[in-house]
Tab-separated table of C-alpha atoms and ligand atoms in Angstrom:
chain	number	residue	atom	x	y	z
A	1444	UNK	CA	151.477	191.612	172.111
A	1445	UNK	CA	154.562	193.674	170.905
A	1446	UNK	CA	154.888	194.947	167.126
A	1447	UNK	CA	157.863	193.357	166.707
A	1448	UNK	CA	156.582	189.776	168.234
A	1449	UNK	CA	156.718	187.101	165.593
A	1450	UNK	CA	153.080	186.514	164.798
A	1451	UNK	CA	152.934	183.145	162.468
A	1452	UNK	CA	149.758	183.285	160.633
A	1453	UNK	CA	148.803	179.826	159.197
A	1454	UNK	CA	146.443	180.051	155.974
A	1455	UNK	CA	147.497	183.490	155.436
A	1456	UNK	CA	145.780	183.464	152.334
A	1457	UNK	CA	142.444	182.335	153.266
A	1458	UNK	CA	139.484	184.510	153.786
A	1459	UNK	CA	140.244	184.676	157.223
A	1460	UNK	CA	144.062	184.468	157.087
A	1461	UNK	CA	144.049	187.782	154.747
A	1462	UNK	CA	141.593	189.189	156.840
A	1463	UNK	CA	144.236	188.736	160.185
A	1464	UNK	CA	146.760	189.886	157.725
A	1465	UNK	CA	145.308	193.217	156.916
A	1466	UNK	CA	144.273	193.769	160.329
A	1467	UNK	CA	147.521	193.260	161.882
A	1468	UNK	CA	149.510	195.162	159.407
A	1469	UNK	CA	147.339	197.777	159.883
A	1470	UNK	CA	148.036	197.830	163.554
A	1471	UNK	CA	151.503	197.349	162.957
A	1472	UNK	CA	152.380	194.300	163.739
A	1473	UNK	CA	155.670	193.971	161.459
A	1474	UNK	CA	156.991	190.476	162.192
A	1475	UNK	CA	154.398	188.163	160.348
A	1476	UNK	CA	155.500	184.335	159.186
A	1477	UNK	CA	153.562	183.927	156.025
A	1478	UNK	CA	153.954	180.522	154.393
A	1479	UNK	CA	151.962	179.268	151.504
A	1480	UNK	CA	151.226	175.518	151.642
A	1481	UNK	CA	153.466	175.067	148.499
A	1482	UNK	CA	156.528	176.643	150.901
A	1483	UNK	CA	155.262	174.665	153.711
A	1484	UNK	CA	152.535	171.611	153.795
A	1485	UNK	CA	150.651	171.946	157.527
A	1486	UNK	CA	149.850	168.129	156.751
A	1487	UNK	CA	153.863	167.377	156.510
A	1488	UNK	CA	154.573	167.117	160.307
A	1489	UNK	CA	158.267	167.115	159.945
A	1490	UNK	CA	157.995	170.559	157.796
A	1491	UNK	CA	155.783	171.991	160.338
A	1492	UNK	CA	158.181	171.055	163.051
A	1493	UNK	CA	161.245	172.610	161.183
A	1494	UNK	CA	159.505	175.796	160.475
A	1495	UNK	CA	158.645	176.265	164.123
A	1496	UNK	CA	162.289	175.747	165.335
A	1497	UNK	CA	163.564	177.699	163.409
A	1498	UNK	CA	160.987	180.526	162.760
A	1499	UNK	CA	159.659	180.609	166.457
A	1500	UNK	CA	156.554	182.489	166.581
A	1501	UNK	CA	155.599	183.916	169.833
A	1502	UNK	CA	152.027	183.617	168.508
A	1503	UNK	CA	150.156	181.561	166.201
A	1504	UNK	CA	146.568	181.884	164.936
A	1505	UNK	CA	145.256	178.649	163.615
A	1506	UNK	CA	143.186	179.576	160.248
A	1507	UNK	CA	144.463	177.051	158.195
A	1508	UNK	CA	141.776	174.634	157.265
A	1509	UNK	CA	140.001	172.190	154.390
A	1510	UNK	CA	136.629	174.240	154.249
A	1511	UNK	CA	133.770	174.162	152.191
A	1512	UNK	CA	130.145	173.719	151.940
A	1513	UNK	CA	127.598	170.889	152.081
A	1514	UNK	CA	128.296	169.310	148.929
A	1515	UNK	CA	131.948	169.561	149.708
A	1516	UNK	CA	131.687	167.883	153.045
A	1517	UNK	CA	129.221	165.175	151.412
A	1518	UNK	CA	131.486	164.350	148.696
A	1519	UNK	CA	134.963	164.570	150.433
A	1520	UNK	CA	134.308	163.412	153.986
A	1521	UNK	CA	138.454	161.701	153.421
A	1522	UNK	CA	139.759	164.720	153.068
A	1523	UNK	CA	137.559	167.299	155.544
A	1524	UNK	CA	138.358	164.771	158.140
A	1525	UNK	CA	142.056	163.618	157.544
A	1526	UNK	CA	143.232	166.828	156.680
A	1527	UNK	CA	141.746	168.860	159.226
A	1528	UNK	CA	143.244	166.836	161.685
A	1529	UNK	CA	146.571	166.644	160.469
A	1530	UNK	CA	146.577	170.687	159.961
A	1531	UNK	CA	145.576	171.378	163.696
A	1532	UNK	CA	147.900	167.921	165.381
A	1533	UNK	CA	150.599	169.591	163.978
A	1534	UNK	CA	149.957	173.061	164.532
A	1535	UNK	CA	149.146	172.458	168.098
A	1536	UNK	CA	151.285	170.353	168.905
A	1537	UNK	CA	154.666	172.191	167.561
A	1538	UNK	CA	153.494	175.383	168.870
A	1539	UNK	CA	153.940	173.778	172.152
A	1540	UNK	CA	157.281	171.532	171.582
A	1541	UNK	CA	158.457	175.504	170.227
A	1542	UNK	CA	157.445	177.457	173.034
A	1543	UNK	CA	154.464	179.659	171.601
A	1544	UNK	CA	153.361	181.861	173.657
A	1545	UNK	CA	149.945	181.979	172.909
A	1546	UNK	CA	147.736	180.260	170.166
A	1547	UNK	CA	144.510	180.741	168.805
A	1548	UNK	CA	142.446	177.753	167.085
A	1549	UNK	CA	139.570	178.681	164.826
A	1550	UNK	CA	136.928	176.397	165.214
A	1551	UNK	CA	133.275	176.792	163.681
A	1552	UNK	CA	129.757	176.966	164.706
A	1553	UNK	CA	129.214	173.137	163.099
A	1554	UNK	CA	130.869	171.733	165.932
A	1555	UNK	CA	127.937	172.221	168.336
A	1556	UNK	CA	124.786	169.340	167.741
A	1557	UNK	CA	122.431	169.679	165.434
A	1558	UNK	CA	119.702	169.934	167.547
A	1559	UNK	CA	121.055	171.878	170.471
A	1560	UNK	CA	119.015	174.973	171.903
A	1561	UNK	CA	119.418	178.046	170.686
A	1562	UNK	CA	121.297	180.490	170.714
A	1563	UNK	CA	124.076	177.518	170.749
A	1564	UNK	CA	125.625	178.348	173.992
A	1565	UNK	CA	129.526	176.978	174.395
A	1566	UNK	CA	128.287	174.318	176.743
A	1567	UNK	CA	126.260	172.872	174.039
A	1568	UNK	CA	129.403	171.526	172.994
A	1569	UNK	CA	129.338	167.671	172.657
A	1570	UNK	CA	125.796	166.792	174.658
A	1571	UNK	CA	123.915	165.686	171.459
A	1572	UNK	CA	124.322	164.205	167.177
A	1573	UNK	CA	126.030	166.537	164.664
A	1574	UNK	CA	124.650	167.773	161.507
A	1575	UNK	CA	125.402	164.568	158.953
A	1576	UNK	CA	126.086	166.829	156.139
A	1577	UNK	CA	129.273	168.769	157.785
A	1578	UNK	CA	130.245	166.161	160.558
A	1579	UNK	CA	133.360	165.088	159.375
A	1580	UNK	CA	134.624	168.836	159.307
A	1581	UNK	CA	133.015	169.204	162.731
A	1582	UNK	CA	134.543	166.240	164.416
A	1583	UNK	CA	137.772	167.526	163.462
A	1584	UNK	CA	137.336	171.053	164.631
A	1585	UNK	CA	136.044	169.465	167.830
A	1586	UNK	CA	139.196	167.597	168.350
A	1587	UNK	CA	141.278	170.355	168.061
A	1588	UNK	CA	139.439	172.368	170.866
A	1589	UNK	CA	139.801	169.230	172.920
A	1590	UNK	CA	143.275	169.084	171.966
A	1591	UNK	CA	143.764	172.939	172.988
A	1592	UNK	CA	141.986	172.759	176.074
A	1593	UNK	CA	144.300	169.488	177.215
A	1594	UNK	CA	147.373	171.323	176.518
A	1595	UNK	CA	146.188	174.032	178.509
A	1596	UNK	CA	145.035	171.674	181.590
A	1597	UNK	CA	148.098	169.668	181.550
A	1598	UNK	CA	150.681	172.204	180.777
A	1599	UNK	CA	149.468	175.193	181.345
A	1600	UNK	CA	149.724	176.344	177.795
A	1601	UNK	CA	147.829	179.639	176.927
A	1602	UNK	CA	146.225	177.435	173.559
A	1603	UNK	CA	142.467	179.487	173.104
A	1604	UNK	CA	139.579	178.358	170.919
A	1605	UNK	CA	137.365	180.595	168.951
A	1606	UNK	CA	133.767	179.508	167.321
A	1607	UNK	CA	133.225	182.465	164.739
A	1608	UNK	CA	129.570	181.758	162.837
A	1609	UNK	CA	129.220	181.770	159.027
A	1610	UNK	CA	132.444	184.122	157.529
A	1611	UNK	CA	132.249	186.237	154.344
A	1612	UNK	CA	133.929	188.908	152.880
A	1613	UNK	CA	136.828	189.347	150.596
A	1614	UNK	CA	138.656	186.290	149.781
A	1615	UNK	CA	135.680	184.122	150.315
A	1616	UNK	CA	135.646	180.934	147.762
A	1617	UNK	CA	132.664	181.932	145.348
A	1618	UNK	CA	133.059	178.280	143.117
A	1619	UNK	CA	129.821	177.215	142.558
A	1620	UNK	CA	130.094	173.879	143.395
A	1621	UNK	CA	132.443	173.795	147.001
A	1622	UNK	CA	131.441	177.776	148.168
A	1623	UNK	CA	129.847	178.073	151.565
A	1624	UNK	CA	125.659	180.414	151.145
A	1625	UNK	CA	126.522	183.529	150.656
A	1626	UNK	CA	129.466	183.850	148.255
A	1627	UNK	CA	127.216	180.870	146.200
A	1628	UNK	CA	124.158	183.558	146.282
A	1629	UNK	CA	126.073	186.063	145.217
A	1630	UNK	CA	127.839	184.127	142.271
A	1631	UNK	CA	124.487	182.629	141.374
A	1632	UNK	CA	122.521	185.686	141.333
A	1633	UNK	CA	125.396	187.954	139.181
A	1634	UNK	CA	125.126	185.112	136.817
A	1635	UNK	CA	121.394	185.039	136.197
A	1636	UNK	CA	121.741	188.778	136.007
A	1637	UNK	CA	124.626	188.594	133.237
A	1638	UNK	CA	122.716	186.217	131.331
A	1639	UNK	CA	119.480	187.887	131.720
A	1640	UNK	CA	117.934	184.654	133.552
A	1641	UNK	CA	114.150	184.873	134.265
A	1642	UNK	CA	114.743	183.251	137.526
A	1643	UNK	CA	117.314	181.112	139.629
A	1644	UNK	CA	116.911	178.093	141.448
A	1645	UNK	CA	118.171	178.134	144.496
A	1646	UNK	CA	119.072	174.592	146.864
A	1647	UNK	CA	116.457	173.683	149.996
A	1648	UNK	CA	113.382	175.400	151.345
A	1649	UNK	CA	115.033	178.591	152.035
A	1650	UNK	CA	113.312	178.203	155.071
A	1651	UNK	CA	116.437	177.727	157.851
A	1652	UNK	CA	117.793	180.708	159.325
A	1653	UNK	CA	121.882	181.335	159.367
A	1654	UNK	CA	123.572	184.038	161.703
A	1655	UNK	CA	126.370	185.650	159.291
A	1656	UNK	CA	129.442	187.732	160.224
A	1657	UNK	CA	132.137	189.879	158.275
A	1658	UNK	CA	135.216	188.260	158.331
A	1659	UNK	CA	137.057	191.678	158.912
A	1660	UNK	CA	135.059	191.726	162.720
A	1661	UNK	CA	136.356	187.872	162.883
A	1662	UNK	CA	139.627	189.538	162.354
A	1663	UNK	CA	138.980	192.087	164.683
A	1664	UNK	CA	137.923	189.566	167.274
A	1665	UNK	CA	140.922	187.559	166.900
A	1666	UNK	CA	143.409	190.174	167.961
A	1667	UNK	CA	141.200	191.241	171.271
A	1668	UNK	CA	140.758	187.303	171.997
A	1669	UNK	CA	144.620	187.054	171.517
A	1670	UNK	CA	145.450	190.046	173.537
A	1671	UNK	CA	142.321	189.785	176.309
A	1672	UNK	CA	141.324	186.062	176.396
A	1673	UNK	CA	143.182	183.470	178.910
A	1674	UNK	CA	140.472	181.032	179.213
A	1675	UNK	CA	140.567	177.469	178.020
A	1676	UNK	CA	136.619	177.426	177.447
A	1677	UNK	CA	135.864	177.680	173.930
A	1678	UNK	CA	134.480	181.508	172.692
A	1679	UNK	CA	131.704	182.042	170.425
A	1680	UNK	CA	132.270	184.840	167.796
A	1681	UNK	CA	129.126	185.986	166.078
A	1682	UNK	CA	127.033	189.031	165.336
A	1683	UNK	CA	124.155	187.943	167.619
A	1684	UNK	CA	121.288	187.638	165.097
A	1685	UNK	CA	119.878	185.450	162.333
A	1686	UNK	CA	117.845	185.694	159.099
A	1687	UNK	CA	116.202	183.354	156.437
A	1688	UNK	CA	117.936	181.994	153.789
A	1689	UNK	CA	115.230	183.474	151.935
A	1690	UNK	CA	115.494	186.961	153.486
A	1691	UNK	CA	119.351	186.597	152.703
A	1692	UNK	CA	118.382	185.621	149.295
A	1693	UNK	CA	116.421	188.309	148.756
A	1694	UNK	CA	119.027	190.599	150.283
A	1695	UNK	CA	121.419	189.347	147.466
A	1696	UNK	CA	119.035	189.153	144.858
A	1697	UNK	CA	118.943	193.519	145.355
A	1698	UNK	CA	122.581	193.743	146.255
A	1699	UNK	CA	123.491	192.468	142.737
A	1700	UNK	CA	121.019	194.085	141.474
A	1701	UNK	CA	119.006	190.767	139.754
A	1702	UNK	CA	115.518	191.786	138.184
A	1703	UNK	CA	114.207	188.320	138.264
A	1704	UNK	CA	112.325	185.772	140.645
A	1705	UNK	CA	113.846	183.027	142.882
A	1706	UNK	CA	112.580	179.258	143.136
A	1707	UNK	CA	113.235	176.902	145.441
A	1708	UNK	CA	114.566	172.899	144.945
A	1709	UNK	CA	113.069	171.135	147.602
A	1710	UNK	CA	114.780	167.924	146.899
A	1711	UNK	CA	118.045	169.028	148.021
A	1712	UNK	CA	118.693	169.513	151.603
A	1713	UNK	CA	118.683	172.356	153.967
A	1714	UNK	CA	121.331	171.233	156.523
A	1715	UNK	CA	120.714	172.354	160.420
A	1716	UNK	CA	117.235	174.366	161.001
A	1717	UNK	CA	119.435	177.041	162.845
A	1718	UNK	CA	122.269	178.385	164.050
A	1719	UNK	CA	122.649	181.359	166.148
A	1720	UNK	CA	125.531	181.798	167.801
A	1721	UNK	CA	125.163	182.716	172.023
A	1722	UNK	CA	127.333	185.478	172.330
A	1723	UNK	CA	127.172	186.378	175.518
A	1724	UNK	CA	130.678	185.279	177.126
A	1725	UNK	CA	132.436	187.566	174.464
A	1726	UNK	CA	130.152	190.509	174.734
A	1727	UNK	CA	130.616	190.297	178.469
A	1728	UNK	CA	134.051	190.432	177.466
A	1729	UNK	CA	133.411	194.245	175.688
A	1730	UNK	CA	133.632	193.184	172.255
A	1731	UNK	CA	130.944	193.365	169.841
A	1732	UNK	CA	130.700	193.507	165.719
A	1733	UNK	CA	130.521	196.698	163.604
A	1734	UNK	CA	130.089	195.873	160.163
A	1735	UNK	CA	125.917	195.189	159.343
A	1736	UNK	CA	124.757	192.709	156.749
A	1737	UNK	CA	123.602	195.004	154.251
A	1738	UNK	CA	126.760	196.904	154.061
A	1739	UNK	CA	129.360	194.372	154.377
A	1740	UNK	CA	127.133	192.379	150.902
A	1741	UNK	CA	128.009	195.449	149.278
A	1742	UNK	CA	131.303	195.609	149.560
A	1743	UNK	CA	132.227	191.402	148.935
A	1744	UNK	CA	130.446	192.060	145.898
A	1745	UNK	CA	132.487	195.220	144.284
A	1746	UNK	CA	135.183	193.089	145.967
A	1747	UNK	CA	134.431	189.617	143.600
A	1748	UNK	CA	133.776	192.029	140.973
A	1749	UNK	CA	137.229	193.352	141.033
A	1750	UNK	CA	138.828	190.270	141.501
A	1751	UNK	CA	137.879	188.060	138.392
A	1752	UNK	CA	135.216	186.787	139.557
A	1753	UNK	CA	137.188	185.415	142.851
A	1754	UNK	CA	136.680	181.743	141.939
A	1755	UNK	CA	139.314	179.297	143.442
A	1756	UNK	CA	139.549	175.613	144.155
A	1757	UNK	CA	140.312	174.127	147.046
B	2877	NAP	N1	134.565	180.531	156.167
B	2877	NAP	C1	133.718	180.458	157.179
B	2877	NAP	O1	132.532	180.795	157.065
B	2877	NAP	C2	134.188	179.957	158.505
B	2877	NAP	C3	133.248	179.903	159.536
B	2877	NAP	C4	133.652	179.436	160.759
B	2877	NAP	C5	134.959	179.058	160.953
B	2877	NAP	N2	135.857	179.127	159.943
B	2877	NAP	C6	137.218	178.687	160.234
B	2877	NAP	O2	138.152	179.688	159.930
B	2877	NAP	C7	139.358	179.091	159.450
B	2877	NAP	C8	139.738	179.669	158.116
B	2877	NAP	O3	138.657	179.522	157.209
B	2877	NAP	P1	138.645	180.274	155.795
B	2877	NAP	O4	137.226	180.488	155.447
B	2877	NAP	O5	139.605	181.402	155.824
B	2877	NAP	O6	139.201	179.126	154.845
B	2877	NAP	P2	139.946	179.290	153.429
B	2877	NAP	O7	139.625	180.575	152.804
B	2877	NAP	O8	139.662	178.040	152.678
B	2877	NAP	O9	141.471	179.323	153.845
B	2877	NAP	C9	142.094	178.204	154.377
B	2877	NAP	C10	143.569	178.378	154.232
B	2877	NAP	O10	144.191	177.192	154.737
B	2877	NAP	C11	145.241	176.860	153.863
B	2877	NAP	N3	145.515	175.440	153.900
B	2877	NAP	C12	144.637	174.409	153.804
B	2877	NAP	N4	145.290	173.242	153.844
B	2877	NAP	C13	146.628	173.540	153.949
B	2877	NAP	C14	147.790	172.772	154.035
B	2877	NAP	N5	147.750	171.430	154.012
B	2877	NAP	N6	148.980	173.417	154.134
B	2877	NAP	C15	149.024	174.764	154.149
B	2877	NAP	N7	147.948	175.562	154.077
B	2877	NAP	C16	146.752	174.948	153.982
B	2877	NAP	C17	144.739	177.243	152.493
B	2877	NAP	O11	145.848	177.355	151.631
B	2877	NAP	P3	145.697	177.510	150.041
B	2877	NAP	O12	145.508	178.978	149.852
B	2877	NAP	O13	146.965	177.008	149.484
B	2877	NAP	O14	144.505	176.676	149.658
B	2877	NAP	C18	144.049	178.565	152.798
B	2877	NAP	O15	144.962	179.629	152.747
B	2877	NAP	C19	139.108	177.601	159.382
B	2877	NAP	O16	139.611	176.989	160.531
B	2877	NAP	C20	137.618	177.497	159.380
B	2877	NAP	O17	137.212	176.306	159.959
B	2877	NAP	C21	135.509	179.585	158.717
């Protein structure tokens, strides 16, 4: 890649978007196509078409997306599934009618089954059920690494796939109601604290673990996979280890700085019992995270403090 390339960045605003944005500005990468979805709609295909022909992008990174949490997924499943796949069809398939030189799709760890060994290893990749409470976001984000890997076996196109774990960081979506763990813990633990709760009830057992990830490494990992990747096999991107909800809780619970106890609601569900990320073929590859849990919590939360409150709807 070449500073001047044209780099087209879809869902530049996004956690992840802004996170690819920062990082390529600050290695100076001066030719980025930055569209919000009111200048162009990623579900419109004839938009998406007109703004490759006559923007053409010598690379694309895919982090446009419907995302959101359990109760999202469970209450949306239209949406998570339609509009996924719309996003990435036409994405994917006008970077090739344009000529891209090389795109990256950003997947997620929810594509792999629910009950898959662990670490989830790429090949896990379709040999078992999905998680129910995420699977119509996974079934799209597994189409569109089929979709990438087909237009790399029948036309040699240089399409790549990356699976980054659970993202957070600045620009995460801390609403209450459609935020992913950690930007929900942190929102409902700064809450009890302004209020002076005794305690906060938190949803599930607390019991699963989660494998978590600063979206400024995804960033980082991005740009090496982009400049250093050629294979069609799907990447994982993680940090390599796992903790309890719990211990994350309680990780939070000090980060913000909340004096009081945490319960848990039983009743409400825990979604998959784990998932750690194998990342083996990318460390074999030389790359490996920098940021650690404790440090990067610190930062999203001076971050959401500083940005009022962060909460946005999808
Ligand atoms: N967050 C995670 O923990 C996580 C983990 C694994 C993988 N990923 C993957 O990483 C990618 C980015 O995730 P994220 O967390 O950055 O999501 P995000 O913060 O919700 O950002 C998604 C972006 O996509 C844009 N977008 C959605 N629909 C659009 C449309 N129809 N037209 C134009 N733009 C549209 C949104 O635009 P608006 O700003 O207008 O809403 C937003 O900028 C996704 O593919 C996701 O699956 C995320």
């Amino acid at each position: 890649m070449n500073p001047g390339d044209a780099i087209f960045v879809a869902g530049h605003r996004g956690m992840v978007g802004s996170a690819l944005v920062r990082l390529l500005r600050a290695r100076g990468f001066d030719h980025l196509l930055l569209r919000t979805r009111a200048e162009l709609d990623l579900c419109d295909p004839a938009a998406v078409r007109a703004f490759y022909a006559k923007e053409k992008p010598a690379y694309v990174f895919v982090a446009a997306a419907r995302v959101g949490g359990i109760w999202a997924n469970a209450t949306q499943p239209v949406e998570f599934l339609s509009e996924n796949l719309r996003i990435q069809l036409n994405l994917i398939d006008g970077a090739y009618e344009a000529g891209v030189t090389k795109l990256l799709f950003l997947g997620s760890s929810c594509i792999y089954p629910k009950l898959a060994p662990q670490p989830l290893h790429e090949d896990a990749l379709l040999t078992g059920s999905l998680e129910p409470t995420n699977e119509p976001y996974a079934l799209a984000k597994i189409c569109g690494v089929r979709l990438c890997q087909a237009y790399a076996k029948q036309y040699g196109a240089r399409f790549i796939s990356a699976m980054p774990t659970n993202l957070y960081g600045p620009e995460d979506n801390f609403d209450l109601e459609l935020a992913h763990v950690l930007p929900s813990l942190i929102h409902k633990f700064h809450l009890a604290k302004t209020r002076g709760d005794a305690s906060v009830t938190l949803w599930g057992t607390g019991s699963p673990y989660r494998e978590f990830l600063h979206v400024d490494d995804l960033a980082e990992a991005c740009l090496f996979l982009m400049e250093k990747y050629e294979s069609p096999e799907l990447i994982n991107v993680g940090c390599g280890h796992d903790l309890r909800i719990r211990e994350l809780a309680e990780l939070v619970r000090q980060t913000v700085g909340f004096g009081g106890s945490i319960a848990w609601d039983s009743t409400r569900p825990d979604g998959t019992p784990r998932k750690l990320l194998d990342i083996s073929r990318l460390a074999a590859l030389g790359w490996k995270p920098r940021i650690k849990l404790e440090e990067g919590l610190r930062s999203t939360y001076a971050w959401w403090l500083n940005h009022d409150s962060g909460v946005r709807s999808i």
